Every structure is written in structure tokens, then in C-alpha cells.
Amino acid sequence: MAFTPQFLDELRARLRPVDVIGRTTRLIRKGNEHQGLCPFHKEKTPSFYVYDDHYHCFGCGVHGSVIDFVMNTENLSFPEAVEKLADEAGLEVPVDSPEERQKAERRTTLLDAMELACAHYEKQLRMPEGASGLAYFSQRGLDDGTIARFRLGFAPSRRGGLKTALARANVDEDLMVETGLSRRPDDGRAPYDYFRDRVLFPITDRRGKVIAFGGRTLGDGEPKYLNSPETPLFHKSRTLYGLAQALPAARKSGQLTVTEGYMDVIALHQAGIDTAVAPLGTALTEDQIQELWRIAPEPVLCFDGDAAGQKAAARAADRCLPLLQPGKSLRFALLPTGEDPDSLIRREGPGAMREVLETARPLSDALWTWVVEGARANTPERRAALWKELKDRVFRIQDPTVRKTFLESYESRFWAKPSHKAGHRSQGGHRSTRRTDVLHRPEGAAEAHVDSSRREDQLLLALFLCRPAMFETYDEEFGRLAFRDPGDERLRQALVDLLSDHRQRDSAEVVAELTEGGHGGALSRILTTDEVRVMRRAGGPLHPETQATEVEAIWSRYRNRQLKDGIRRELSAASDAMSDDDLAKRMEMIRVRLGVDDDADED
């Protein structure tokens, strides 16, 4: 059975080797790759590496794609392995027939026509008729290298200039209409060029093959931006502009930056931020989100800071929610009001743009902001309505693990209450236990509660960094935790992944491996907290010999705090129906019954 190159490329794009190989081979992340014991020969020291598009063993030399792996481990022929993987990827295997072979040949012909058109438009940009287009790109700050890299071009105002040029290469009218290069009038007149008097941005597939164009008018014509129509080659909802140029850097870094337009993508690449892509004039679609996740687990969506940008970001978040999976999400970066990536880079330089991207917020935080912050919830009815709106968003998440994590995080934030010890004396001299939720307590009180909880999270992380050997005792319990802060949670997951192989490591080795894996920023934040400094040698790494009594005390205090948070959540639903005194008595009764040490958990 023969498979077209396009089908095999799509299959490989949909299935990451690490996902397929990781089902049968234990892999540990090492920087941007994954490492494990080779399944093809016996070894004690891992020499088997899995990359974004292939695997390689430096011990026995075995090498191949995800298809090769299935063939060799399951004793399947090439067609059998392709059919098995296609079923997993949700792809229909094309039937090997004369019709399919003809279709594949036709696609090659269409791609050839698009390549000829792209070369023609590039040439026109350097001709006298293209002077206005070249001036436009120069005014936007693009150098010759960038213009050549993105193959920018110009379409003169003549109705048949491209048609005449392609006719010399035996490209007929029907083929030009099929590729969207020409348009045939409804009245039966001869076809005319689709793009006229516009600068052109070639749109390619992930292999760099030209499949469409985007054009921008330089005058007052409408529409300002015009994309090729849908064709056998081009489906706008599945395509990302700049993907072919971004893939090498994205595969190396595991990162992607999504912005709003052609010029933003090009400006970012020219500034050295060469992981930028963009949808094509539409809101980010489900197909585009899945395409992003095949390359990067948490792409950064960068939007303008104005109301329209906020709205676009919120739409992208809503569309992403049902698709979320463990380890697959989005982050959001908002530019200063009135700026886009292109203008910010030209005005303040690439460093300013990098700062924006480095402050990108996780989806969970961004969604909280859009729904909760600024809402009027000063009555029980309004609070209930706001909580319902937030829960409705969360329950759009299909994956049960991600949904549960979101819900628990939001519950603790939404219903968080200050400690009763923080109350004040009433006029009669009795301590007031009046409750205020996170939306309406005095400024700074909610932040203090969150900061206290996060300090406990970070201190627990520090303990495992200090004493990796204690993971043997607490591995299951530590593995089931879920920290509130996304950065701390990512570090916890990385620490669990690292220590789960139960290989002996000292503190310095753990810190070094996590830093190599891209967690240097989170480690730095934890290593500089006041509580951790006491466990460090002067001028050195974390002290490797923290006393067992300290470990047990901090671990016990952490579990007490987790338990009390759970008690609060359990009572939150009934709290509005109880008096303040009754609630205080109920909390005290549960605390005493469960043996929670109140002094170990000062909020």
C-alpha cells in the first residue's frame, strides 16, 4: 500500500514520539528531550533519547520515527504500523487507488503552481512597479534578509499580470482558479488575478510549501487584508502563519508565541523571537490549538492590551477550555495599551517584548481575572451568581483531572476566609467573627492568605530539594498534591518525575537537573525565601542534611493546613445559612475531633 507524503507528514505531526514511546518505555525529561533505557538492547545507564520528531539510542545506534518504533516493537509491517497509528490519531487512511494517486499528483501540480506564483510576486517586489511595496516593508523596519526569509512579494494592479506569467510555464486558467490565484466572474468573462495592488505574504504548510497568500492593500481599497480562498491546498482554520519558520526554534525550546497578524510574526522573528506564529485573520480555532500543542505544551498567546485584545484573549480561553489536557494549556500575555508586537519592538526594542512574554499568565489565572475581578458581588445572591458563572466555565473542561484541579483551586480562592483570630473586638468586648469572602475583605487580606499558603507550598518543595532521599517515604502523598501557583505546581510535577526513578541523588544534582530542564526561575524564587535560607550553607547550595525532626514538623504543619483548607471548603456551602458564632463553634468542634494543631497553621 502506498501513502502520500502529505498523509505521512500529517500522521507524524499528530503523534509525538514521546507520547507513543512513553506508553511502553519509561522516559524522563532531560531539557528539551526525554531519556530512558533503550528498549532494543539491555543497558543499565540510559542512552535512549526521544526528540520531537525521532528517537535515537547512543548505545546501539537504533534510530527512527514514531512509525519505525511501532514497527520494531510490535513486529508490524510499515502499512500495518501506519494504519494502527492513523486509527489512534483519528486519521482516515487514504485508499490506494488510481483516484487517490491522481489526487496526489494533482496536489503536486497545485503546489508547483503556487511556487511559481510566489517566485513571480517576489520578483515583482524588486521591479519598478513594486517600489511602493518595497518602501512599505522598509518603513516597517524589515531588512532584506527578513524579506527574503518570508518571501514577501508584490502584486501589481494589472488584472492579468500573474496569469500571463504563469501561462509561459503551461499553467492553465482552470488550475489558477483552483489554487485561488485567479477568480472567474459569474458572467462568464475570462478569469482575472485574485491579488492586485497589494503587498503579499506567502502562507506555507509546516514543510514550507506555499499553499496560499495574504495580501495587504497600500491604498484605500477594501478589504485592507485579503486571504486566498479555501482551496484543496489551503484551509484557513487549520493553518498558522509562520509555522514553517518557527518550527526549528520551537522544537528546540518547546515554546510558541501566538500573535495576531503577519507583520507581528515577522517583526518578532527579525527581533530574535523566532517562535512566533499567527492565525489568519480569525479567532484561534480548535484545529489551530491542537496544532500548537503538537509542538509546545503551553503556547503563549500575545494580544493587544486594548479592549479588543482582551476580548480576543477571552474568546481563545473559552475555545480552549473543552480541549484542556494534563500538561496542555495556554498562557496569556497582554501588551501595553496602544501597542502591538511590531510597534513595541520598534519603539522600545526586543527586550521590552521579551519582558511582556516572560510575564505571561496561566489560563487559570487569566480566566479568574476575566470572570471575577471587578465583579459586583456584595450580596449572597450576587456571590452565588458569580460562583455559578465561574463553575460553568470550569465544567466546560472535559478532562476530569484538569477540571478537578481548576475547581479546587477556584474554590479555595473564591471562598477563602480570614482566620477568626484576626477578628476585632466588638463594642461589647467580644471578638467578632464576621466573615468576608475573597472578593470583599479589606485590601491585602486575601493576598496575605494566599501568600501564607504559597509559602507552605514552597517550603515543602524546598524540603524535597534538600533531602531527595525522603521522597521514598512520601512519594505517593507528594505525588497526589496540587499546588495553587502554576509555577510551583510545574516544579512539583518535574520534581516528582525526576525522583520517581528512585535513583540516588544529592541536593546539588537535583537542583542542577531541574535547572537544565528549564525550571531555573522557579528554583531561584524558592531558594531565596527566608524560610529556606536557614537550610542553606553560606554561599552554597541547599544544605543536604536538614534534620529529620524539621522535615516531619514542616510536613505535619503542611498537612494540617491542607486539612483545614478542606474543612473550610466543606463548610463553605452551608456557611451562609449559619450564624457567625455557630460557624466558629462548628469549626472548633471539627478541629478538635480531627486533632488539627491550630498553632501549626497561622493564616
Coordinates of C-alpha atoms in Angstrom, one line a residue:
M1 CA 0.0 0.0 0.0
A2 CA 1.3 3.5 -0.9
F3 CA 0.8 6.5 1.3
T4 CA 1.2 10.1 0.1
P5 CA 3.9 12.2 1.7
Q6 CA 1.2 14.6 2.9
F7 CA -0.6 11.9 4.7
L8 CA 2.5 10.6 6.4
D9 CA 3.5 14.2 7.4
E10 CA 0.1 14.7 9.0
L11 CA 0.3 11.4 10.8
R12 CA 3.8 12.3 12.3
A13 CA 2.6 15.8 13.2
R14 CA -0.4 14.4 15.2
L15 CA 1.5 11.8 17.2
R16 CA 4.5 12.9 19.2
P17 CA 7.1 10.2 19.6
V18 CA 7.4 10.8 23.4
D19 CA 3.6 10.1 23.8
V20 CA 3.7 6.8 21.8
I21 CA 7.1 5.6 23.1
G22 CA 6.3 6.6 26.6
R23 CA 3.5 4.0 26.8
T24 CA 5.9 1.2 26.9
T25 CA 9.3 2.8 27.8
R26 CA 9.8 4.8 31.0
L27 CA 11.1 8.3 29.9
I28 CA 12.4 11.2 32.0
R29 CA 12.5 14.7 30.7
K30 CA 16.1 16.0 30.2
G31 CA 16.0 19.6 29.0
N32 CA 14.0 19.6 25.7
E33 CA 14.4 15.9 25.2
H34 CA 13.3 12.7 27.0
Q35 CA 15.7 9.9 28.1
G36 CA 15.3 6.3 29.1
L37 CA 16.7 2.8 29.0
C38 CA 16.8 1.6 25.4
P39 CA 14.0 -1.0 24.7
F40 CA 16.1 -2.5 21.9
H41 CA 19.1 -3.7 23.9
K42 CA 19.9 -4.3 27.6
E43 CA 21.6 -1.4 29.4
K44 CA 21.9 -0.1 32.9
T45 CA 22.7 3.6 32.1
P46 CA 20.1 5.4 29.9
S47 CA 21.3 6.2 26.4
F48 CA 18.0 6.2 24.6
Y49 CA 16.8 9.7 23.7
V50 CA 13.4 10.8 22.3
Y51 CA 13.1 14.1 20.4
D52 CA 10.2 15.9 18.9
D53 CA 10.3 14.0 15.6
H54 CA 12.5 10.9 16.1
Y55 CA 14.3 8.7 18.6
H56 CA 18.0 7.7 18.8
C57 CA 20.0 5.3 21.0
F58 CA 23.6 6.3 21.5
G59 CA 24.3 2.8 22.8
C60 CA 23.2 0.5 20.0
G61 CA 22.6 3.2 17.3
V62 CA 18.9 2.4 16.6
H63 CA 17.2 5.4 15.1
G64 CA 13.8 6.2 13.6
S65 CA 10.4 7.9 13.6
V66 CA 7.3 7.0 15.6
I67 CA 6.3 4.7 12.7
D68 CA 9.6 2.8 12.9
F69 CA 9.2 2.4 16.7
V70 CA 5.8 0.7 16.3
M71 CA 7.1 -1.5 13.5
N72 CA 10.1 -2.7 15.6
T73 CA 8.4 -3.1 18.9
E74 CA 5.1 -4.7 17.7
N75 CA 6.5 -6.6 14.8
L76 CA 4.3 -4.9 12.3
S77 CA 4.8 -4.1 8.6
F78 CA 5.0 -0.5 7.5
P79 CA 1.4 -0.4 6.3
E80 CA 0.2 -2.1 9.5
A81 CA 2.0 0.4 11.7
V82 CA 0.7 3.3 9.7
E83 CA -2.9 2.0 9.9
K84 CA -2.6 1.4 13.7
L85 CA -1.2 4.9 14.3
A86 CA -3.7 6.5 12.0
D87 CA -6.5 5.0 14.0
E88 CA -5.0 6.4 17.2
A89 CA -4.6 9.8 15.6
G90 CA -8.2 9.9 14.2
L91 CA -7.0 10.0 10.6
E92 CA -8.7 8.1 7.8
V93 CA -6.2 6.0 5.8
P94 CA -6.4 7.0 2.2
V95 CA -7.4 4.2 -0.2
D96 CA -4.6 3.2 -2.5
S97 CA -6.4 3.6 -5.8
P98 CA -6.0 5.2 -9.2
E99 CA -8.2 8.0 -8.0
E100 CA -6.1 8.6 -4.9
R101 CA -2.8 8.5 -6.9
Q102 CA -4.4 11.0 -9.3
K103 CA -5.4 13.2 -6.4
A104 CA -1.8 13.1 -5.0
E105 CA -0.4 14.0 -8.4
R106 CA -2.9 16.9 -8.7
R107 CA -1.8 18.2 -5.4
T108 CA 1.8 18.2 -6.5
T109 CA 0.7 20.2 -9.6
L110 CA -1.1 22.7 -7.5
L111 CA 1.9 23.2 -5.2
D112 CA 4.1 23.7 -8.3
A113 CA 1.7 26.5 -9.5
M114 CA 1.8 28.2 -6.1
E115 CA 5.6 28.1 -6.1
L116 CA 5.7 29.7 -9.5
A117 CA 3.3 32.4 -8.3
C118 CA 5.4 33.1 -5.2
A119 CA 8.6 33.5 -7.2
H120 CA 6.7 35.8 -9.6
Y121 CA 5.5 38.0 -6.7
E122 CA 9.0 38.1 -5.1
K123 CA 10.4 39.3 -8.5
Q124 CA 7.7 42.0 -8.8
L125 CA 8.6 43.5 -5.4
R126 CA 12.1 44.3 -6.9
M127 CA 10.7 45.8 -10.1
P128 CA 9.7 49.4 -10.6
E129 CA 6.0 48.5 -10.2
G130 CA 6.8 47.1 -6.8
A131 CA 8.6 50.2 -5.4
S132 CA 5.7 51.2 -3.2
G133 CA 5.6 47.7 -1.7
L134 CA 9.3 47.6 -1.0
A135 CA 9.1 51.1 0.5
Y136 CA 6.2 49.9 2.8
F137 CA 8.3 47.0 4.1
S138 CA 11.3 49.3 4.6
Q139 CA 9.2 51.8 6.5
R140 CA 8.0 48.9 8.8
G141 CA 11.7 48.2 9.6
L142 CA 12.2 45.0 7.7
D143 CA 15.7 44.2 6.3
D144 CA 16.5 42.4 3.1
G145 CA 17.2 39.1 5.0
T146 CA 13.8 39.1 6.6
I147 CA 12.0 40.0 3.4
A148 CA 13.8 37.1 1.7
R149 CA 13.2 34.6 4.6
F150 CA 9.5 35.2 4.5
R151 CA 9.5 35.5 0.7
L152 CA 7.5 38.7 0.7
G153 CA 6.2 40.0 -2.6
F154 CA 4.0 42.4 -4.5
A155 CA 1.1 42.1 -6.9
P156 CA 0.8 44.9 -9.4
S157 CA -2.5 46.5 -10.3
R158 CA -2.7 44.7 -13.7
R159 CA -5.7 42.3 -13.9
G160 CA -3.8 39.6 -15.8
G161 CA -0.1 40.0 -14.9
L162 CA 0.2 36.7 -13.0
K163 CA -2.0 34.9 -15.5
T164 CA 0.3 35.9 -18.3
A165 CA 3.5 34.9 -16.4
L166 CA 2.2 31.5 -15.4
A167 CA 0.9 30.8 -18.9
R168 CA 4.5 30.8 -20.0
A169 CA 5.0 27.8 -17.6
N170 CA 2.0 26.0 -19.0
V171 CA -0.2 26.7 -16.0
D172 CA -3.8 26.9 -17.4
E173 CA -6.7 29.1 -16.3
D174 CA -8.5 26.2 -14.6
L175 CA -5.5 25.4 -12.4
M176 CA -5.1 29.1 -11.4
V177 CA -8.8 29.3 -10.4
E178 CA -8.4 26.0 -8.4
T179 CA -5.5 27.4 -6.4
G180 CA -7.2 30.7 -5.7
L181 CA -4.7 32.6 -7.8
S182 CA -7.4 33.7 -10.2
R183 CA -11.1 34.4 -9.9
R184 CA -13.7 33.6 -12.6
P185 CA -16.5 36.2 -12.9
D186 CA -20.1 34.9 -12.7
D187 CA -20.9 36.5 -16.1
G188 CA -18.6 34.1 -17.9
R189 CA -15.8 36.6 -18.7
A190 CA -12.2 35.4 -18.5
P191 CA -10.6 34.9 -15.1
Y192 CA -8.5 37.7 -13.6
D193 CA -5.8 37.8 -11.0
Y194 CA -7.2 37.5 -7.4
F195 CA -4.5 39.7 -5.8
R196 CA -3.9 43.2 -7.3
D197 CA -2.0 46.2 -6.0
R198 CA -1.1 44.6 -2.7
V199 CA 2.0 43.5 -0.8
L200 CA 1.9 39.7 -0.4
F201 CA 2.7 37.4 2.4
P202 CA 3.1 33.8 1.3
I203 CA 1.4 31.3 3.6
T204 CA 3.0 27.9 3.8
D205 CA 2.3 24.5 5.4
R206 CA 4.6 23.2 8.1
R207 CA 7.1 21.9 5.4
G208 CA 7.4 25.4 3.9
K209 CA 5.4 24.6 0.8
V210 CA 3.4 27.7 -0.4
I211 CA -0.3 26.9 -0.1
A212 CA -1.9 30.4 -0.1
F213 CA -1.3 34.2 0.1
G214 CA -2.3 37.0 2.3
G215 CA -2.4 40.5 0.7
R216 CA -2.5 44.0 2.2
T217 CA -3.6 47.0 0.3
L218 CA -1.4 50.0 0.3
G219 CA -4.1 52.4 -0.6
D220 CA -7.7 53.0 0.4
G221 CA -9.0 49.8 -1.1
E222 CA -11.2 47.3 0.8
P223 CA -10.7 44.9 2.4
K224 CA -7.5 46.0 3.9
Y225 CA -6.3 42.4 4.3
L226 CA -7.3 39.6 1.9
N227 CA -6.5 35.9 2.2
S228 CA -6.6 33.3 -0.6
P229 CA -10.0 31.5 -0.7
E230 CA -10.4 27.9 0.5
T231 CA -8.7 25.5 -1.9
P232 CA -7.7 21.8 -1.9
L233 CA -4.3 23.1 -0.5
F234 CA -5.5 25.7 1.9
H235 CA -7.9 25.5 4.9
K236 CA -7.7 28.8 6.8
S237 CA -9.0 27.3 10.1
R238 CA -6.2 24.7 10.2
T239 CA -3.3 26.9 9.2
L240 CA -0.9 29.0 11.2
Y241 CA 1.1 31.8 9.5
G242 CA 4.9 31.5 10.1
L243 CA 4.8 27.9 11.4
A244 CA 7.5 26.6 9.0
Q245 CA 9.9 29.4 10.0
A246 CA 9.1 28.9 13.8
L247 CA 9.4 25.1 13.9
P248 CA 13.2 24.8 14.3
A249 CA 13.3 27.1 17.3
A250 CA 10.0 25.9 18.7
R251 CA 11.1 22.3 18.7
K252 CA 14.4 23.2 20.4
S253 CA 12.8 25.4 23.1
G254 CA 9.4 23.8 23.5
Q255 CA 7.8 27.2 23.2
L256 CA 5.5 29.0 20.7
T257 CA 4.3 32.6 20.7
V258 CA 0.9 33.3 19.0
T259 CA 0.2 36.8 17.9
E260 CA -2.4 38.5 15.8
G261 CA -1.0 39.3 12.3
Y262 CA 1.6 38.8 9.6
M263 CA 3.7 41.9 10.5
D264 CA 3.7 41.0 14.2
V265 CA 5.1 37.5 13.4
I266 CA 7.7 38.9 11.0
A267 CA 8.8 41.6 13.4
L268 CA 9.2 39.1 16.3
H269 CA 11.3 36.8 14.1
Q270 CA 13.5 39.7 13.0
A271 CA 13.9 40.7 16.7
G272 CA 15.2 37.2 17.5
I273 CA 11.9 35.9 19.0
D274 CA 11.7 33.2 16.3
T275 CA 8.9 31.1 17.7
A276 CA 6.1 33.4 16.6
V277 CA 3.1 32.3 14.6
A278 CA -0.4 33.7 13.9
P279 CA -3.9 32.6 12.9
L280 CA -5.1 34.1 9.6
G281 CA -7.4 36.9 10.5
T282 CA -9.8 34.8 12.6
A283 CA -10.1 33.8 16.2
L284 CA -7.9 30.9 17.2
T285 CA -9.7 27.6 16.2
E286 CA -9.7 24.2 17.8
D287 CA -7.6 22.8 15.0
Q288 CA -5.1 25.5 15.4
I289 CA -4.9 25.0 19.2
Q290 CA -4.3 21.2 18.6
E291 CA -1.6 22.1 16.1
L292 CA 0.1 24.4 18.6
W293 CA 0.0 21.6 21.3
R294 CA 1.8 19.2 19.0
I295 CA 4.8 21.5 19.2
A296 CA 4.6 23.3 22.6
P297 CA 2.6 22.3 25.7
E298 CA 1.8 25.8 26.8
P299 CA 1.9 28.3 23.9
V300 CA 1.9 32.0 24.8
L301 CA -1.0 34.0 23.3
C302 CA 0.1 37.6 22.9
F303 CA -2.7 40.1 22.4
D304 CA -3.0 43.9 22.2
G305 CA -3.8 45.4 25.6
D306 CA -6.9 47.3 24.5
A307 CA -10.5 46.1 24.9
A308 CA -10.5 44.3 21.6
G309 CA -7.3 42.4 22.6
Q310 CA -8.8 41.4 25.9
K311 CA -11.9 40.2 24.2
A312 CA -9.9 38.1 21.7
A313 CA -7.9 36.6 24.6
A314 CA -11.2 35.7 26.4
R315 CA -12.6 34.1 23.3
A316 CA -9.4 32.0 22.9
A317 CA -9.7 30.9 26.5
D318 CA -13.3 29.8 26.1
R319 CA -12.5 27.9 23.0
C320 CA -9.6 26.1 24.7
L321 CA -11.4 25.0 27.9
P322 CA -13.1 21.8 26.5
L323 CA -9.7 20.8 24.9
L324 CA -7.5 21.1 28.0
Q325 CA -5.5 18.1 29.0
P326 CA -2.9 17.4 31.7
G327 CA 0.2 19.4 30.7
K328 CA -1.6 21.1 27.8
S329 CA -2.8 24.6 28.3
L330 CA -2.3 28.2 27.1
R331 CA -0.7 31.3 28.7
F332 CA -1.7 34.9 28.0
A333 CA 0.5 37.9 27.6
L334 CA -1.1 41.4 27.2
L335 CA 0.8 44.3 25.6
P336 CA 0.6 47.8 26.9
T337 CA -2.5 49.7 25.6
G338 CA -2.0 51.0 22.1
E339 CA 0.9 48.7 21.3
D340 CA 1.3 45.6 19.2
P341 CA 4.4 43.5 19.0
D342 CA 5.7 45.3 15.9
S343 CA 5.2 48.8 17.4
L344 CA 6.6 47.8 20.8
I345 CA 9.8 46.4 19.3
R346 CA 10.3 49.4 17.1
R347 CA 9.7 51.8 20.0
E348 CA 11.4 50.1 22.9
G349 CA 13.4 47.2 21.4
P350 CA 13.3 43.4 21.6
G351 CA 13.9 43.4 25.4
A352 CA 10.6 45.1 26.1
M353 CA 8.8 42.4 24.1
R354 CA 10.6 39.6 25.9
E355 CA 9.5 41.1 29.2
V356 CA 5.9 41.0 28.1
L357 CA 6.2 37.3 27.1
E358 CA 8.0 36.4 30.4
T359 CA 5.1 37.8 32.4
A360 CA 2.5 35.6 30.6
R361 CA -0.2 34.4 32.9
P362 CA -1.5 30.8 33.0
L363 CA -5.0 30.2 31.6
S364 CA -6.4 29.6 35.1
D365 CA -5.3 33.0 36.4
A366 CA -6.4 34.8 33.2
L367 CA -9.9 33.2 33.4
W368 CA -10.2 34.1 37.1
T369 CA -9.4 37.7 36.2
W370 CA -11.9 37.9 33.4
V371 CA -14.8 36.4 35.4
V372 CA -14.2 37.5 39.0
E373 CA -12.1 40.7 39.2
G374 CA -14.2 43.8 39.1
A375 CA -17.5 41.9 39.5
R376 CA -20.1 43.3 41.9
A377 CA -20.7 40.5 44.4
N378 CA -21.6 42.3 47.6
T379 CA -24.7 40.2 48.4
P380 CA -25.1 36.5 48.9
E381 CA -27.2 36.3 45.7
R382 CA -24.6 38.1 43.6
R383 CA -21.8 35.9 45.1
A384 CA -23.8 32.8 44.3
A385 CA -24.4 34.0 40.7
L386 CA -20.7 34.8 40.2
W387 CA -19.6 31.4 41.6
K388 CA -22.1 29.7 39.3
E389 CA -20.6 31.6 36.3
L390 CA -17.1 30.6 37.3
K391 CA -18.2 26.9 37.8
D392 CA -20.0 26.9 34.5
R393 CA -16.7 27.8 32.8
V394 CA -14.8 25.1 34.7
F395 CA -17.3 22.4 33.8
R396 CA -16.7 23.0 30.2
I397 CA -13.4 21.3 30.7
Q398 CA -13.8 17.7 29.5
D399 CA -10.7 16.1 31.2
P400 CA -11.8 15.1 34.7
T401 CA -8.3 15.6 36.3
V402 CA -7.9 19.1 34.9
R403 CA -11.5 20.0 35.7
K404 CA -11.0 18.9 39.3
T405 CA -7.7 20.8 39.7
F406 CA -9.3 24.0 38.4
L407 CA -12.3 23.6 40.6
E408 CA -10.3 23.0 43.8
S409 CA -8.1 26.0 43.0
Y410 CA -11.0 28.3 42.4
E411 CA -12.9 27.1 45.5
S412 CA -10.0 27.9 47.8
R413 CA -9.6 31.3 46.3
F414 CA -13.3 32.2 46.0
W415 CA -14.4 31.1 49.4
A416 CA -11.2 31.8 51.3
K417 CA -11.9 33.4 54.7
P418 CA -9.6 35.1 57.2
S419 CA -8.7 33.4 60.5
H420 CA -11.1 34.0 63.3
K421 CA -8.1 35.1 65.3
A422 CA -7.8 38.0 63.0
G423 CA -11.2 39.3 64.1
H424 CA -11.7 42.5 66.1
R425 CA -13.4 43.3 69.4
S426 CA -17.0 44.5 69.2
Q427 CA -18.4 47.3 71.3
G428 CA -19.3 44.7 73.9
G429 CA -15.8 43.4 74.2
H430 CA -16.5 40.1 72.3
R431 CA -14.3 39.0 69.4
S432 CA -16.2 39.5 66.2
T433 CA -16.1 36.5 63.8
R434 CA -17.7 38.3 60.9
R435 CA -16.8 36.6 57.6
T436 CA -15.8 38.3 54.4
D437 CA -15.0 36.4 51.2
V438 CA -12.0 36.9 49.0
L439 CA -13.8 39.5 46.9
H440 CA -14.8 41.8 49.6
R441 CA -12.4 41.6 52.6
P442 CA -10.1 44.6 53.4
E443 CA -7.4 45.3 50.8
G444 CA -4.4 42.9 51.3
A445 CA -6.2 40.3 53.5
A446 CA -6.8 37.9 50.6
E447 CA -3.3 38.3 49.4
A448 CA -1.9 37.5 52.8
H449 CA -3.9 34.2 53.0
V450 CA -2.7 33.2 49.5
D451 CA 0.9 34.2 50.3
S452 CA 0.8 32.2 53.5
S453 CA -0.4 29.1 51.7
R454 CA 2.1 29.5 48.9
R455 CA 5.0 29.8 51.4
E456 CA 4.0 26.4 52.8
D457 CA 4.0 25.0 49.3
Q458 CA 7.4 26.4 48.5
L459 CA 8.8 25.2 51.9
L460 CA 7.6 21.7 51.1
L461 CA 9.3 21.9 47.7
A462 CA 12.5 23.0 49.5
L463 CA 12.4 20.0 51.8
F464 CA 12.4 17.6 48.9
L465 CA 15.2 19.6 47.2
C466 CA 17.2 19.5 50.5
R467 CA 16.6 15.8 51.1
P468 CA 15.8 13.9 47.9
A469 CA 16.0 10.6 49.9
M470 CA 12.8 11.4 51.8
F471 CA 10.9 11.1 48.5
E472 CA 10.9 7.3 49.2
T473 CA 8.8 7.8 52.2
Y474 CA 6.4 10.4 50.9
D475 CA 6.3 9.7 47.1
E476 CA 2.6 8.8 46.9
E477 CA 1.4 11.6 49.1
F478 CA 3.6 14.2 47.5
G479 CA 2.6 13.0 44.0
R480 CA -1.1 13.5 44.8
L481 CA -0.7 17.1 45.8
A482 CA -1.7 20.1 43.6
F483 CA -0.2 23.4 44.4
R484 CA -2.1 26.6 43.7
D485 CA 0.6 28.6 42.0
P486 CA 1.1 27.2 38.4
G487 CA 4.9 27.8 38.6
D488 CA 5.2 25.9 41.9
E489 CA 2.9 23.2 40.5
R490 CA 5.1 22.7 37.4
L491 CA 8.2 22.4 39.6
R492 CA 6.4 19.9 41.9
Q493 CA 5.5 17.8 38.9
A494 CA 9.0 18.0 37.5
L495 CA 10.4 17.0 40.9
V496 CA 8.1 14.0 41.1
D497 CA 9.1 13.0 37.5
L498 CA 12.8 13.3 38.4
L499 CA 12.7 11.4 41.7
S500 CA 10.3 8.7 40.6
D501 CA 13.1 6.7 39.1
H502 CA 14.4 6.3 42.7
R503 CA 18.0 6.8 41.7
Q504 CA 20.1 8.2 44.5
R505 CA 20.9 11.9 44.1
D506 CA 22.2 14.6 46.4
S507 CA 20.6 18.0 46.6
A508 CA 23.1 19.7 44.2
E509 CA 22.3 17.0 41.5
V510 CA 18.6 17.6 41.8
V511 CA 18.9 21.3 41.5
A512 CA 21.2 21.0 38.5
E513 CA 18.9 18.6 36.7
L514 CA 15.8 20.7 37.3
T515 CA 17.7 23.8 36.2
E516 CA 18.7 22.0 33.0
G517 CA 15.1 21.1 32.5
G518 CA 14.0 24.8 32.3
H519 CA 13.0 25.3 36.0
G520 CA 15.7 27.7 37.0
G521 CA 13.4 30.6 37.5
A522 CA 11.1 28.7 39.9
L523 CA 14.1 27.3 41.8
S524 CA 15.5 30.7 42.2
R525 CA 12.3 32.0 43.7
I526 CA 12.2 29.1 46.2
L527 CA 15.9 29.2 47.1
T528 CA 15.7 32.9 48.1
T529 CA 12.8 32.7 50.5
D530 CA 13.6 33.4 54.2
E531 CA 12.4 30.0 55.4
V532 CA 14.8 28.2 53.0
R533 CA 17.8 30.3 53.8
V534 CA 18.2 28.6 57.2
M535 CA 18.6 25.3 55.4
R536 CA 21.4 26.6 53.2
R537 CA 25.1 26.6 53.7
A538 CA 26.7 30.1 53.4
G539 CA 27.3 30.7 49.7
G540 CA 26.5 27.2 48.8
P541 CA 23.5 25.1 47.6
L542 CA 20.7 23.8 49.7
H543 CA 22.0 22.1 52.8
P544 CA 21.7 18.3 52.2
E545 CA 21.3 17.4 55.8
T546 CA 18.2 19.1 57.1
Q547 CA 17.3 17.3 60.4
A548 CA 14.6 14.7 60.2
T549 CA 12.7 16.4 63.0
E550 CA 12.5 19.6 60.9
V551 CA 11.2 17.6 58.0
E552 CA 8.5 15.9 60.0
A553 CA 7.4 19.2 61.7
I554 CA 7.1 21.1 58.4
W555 CA 5.4 18.1 56.6
S556 CA 2.9 17.8 59.5
R557 CA 2.2 21.5 59.5
Y558 CA 1.6 21.4 55.8
R559 CA -0.9 18.5 56.1
N560 CA -2.7 20.4 58.9
R561 CA -3.1 23.4 56.6
Q562 CA -4.3 21.3 53.8
L563 CA -6.8 19.6 56.1
K564 CA -8.1 22.9 57.4
D565 CA -8.5 24.2 53.9
G566 CA -10.6 21.2 53.1
I567 CA -12.7 21.8 56.2
R568 CA -13.3 25.4 55.0
R569 CA -14.4 24.2 51.6
E570 CA -16.7 21.6 53.0
L571 CA -18.4 24.2 55.2
S572 CA -18.5 27.0 52.7
A573 CA -21.7 25.8 51.1
A574 CA -23.6 25.9 54.4
S575 CA -21.8 28.9 55.9
D576 CA -24.3 31.5 54.7
A577 CA -27.1 29.7 56.5
M578 CA -25.2 29.6 59.8
S579 CA -24.6 32.4 62.3
D580 CA -21.1 33.5 62.9
D581 CA -20.9 32.0 66.4
D582 CA -22.4 28.7 65.2
L583 CA -19.8 28.5 62.4
A584 CA -17.0 29.2 64.8
K585 CA -18.2 26.5 67.2
R586 CA -18.6 24.1 64.3
M587 CA -15.1 24.7 63.1
E588 CA -13.6 24.3 66.6
M589 CA -15.5 21.0 67.1
I590 CA -14.2 19.6 63.8
R591 CA -10.7 20.8 64.6
V592 CA -10.6 19.2 68.0
R593 CA -12.2 15.9 66.7
L594 CA -9.6 15.6 63.9
G595 CA -6.7 16.7 66.1
V596 CA -5.6 19.6 64.0
D597 CA -3.0 21.7 65.8
D598 CA -4.2 25.2 65.4
D599 CA -0.9 26.7 66.4
A600 CA 0.8 24.9 63.4
D601 CA -1.3 26.8 60.9
E602 CA -1.4 30.5 61.5
D603 CA -3.1 32.1 58.4

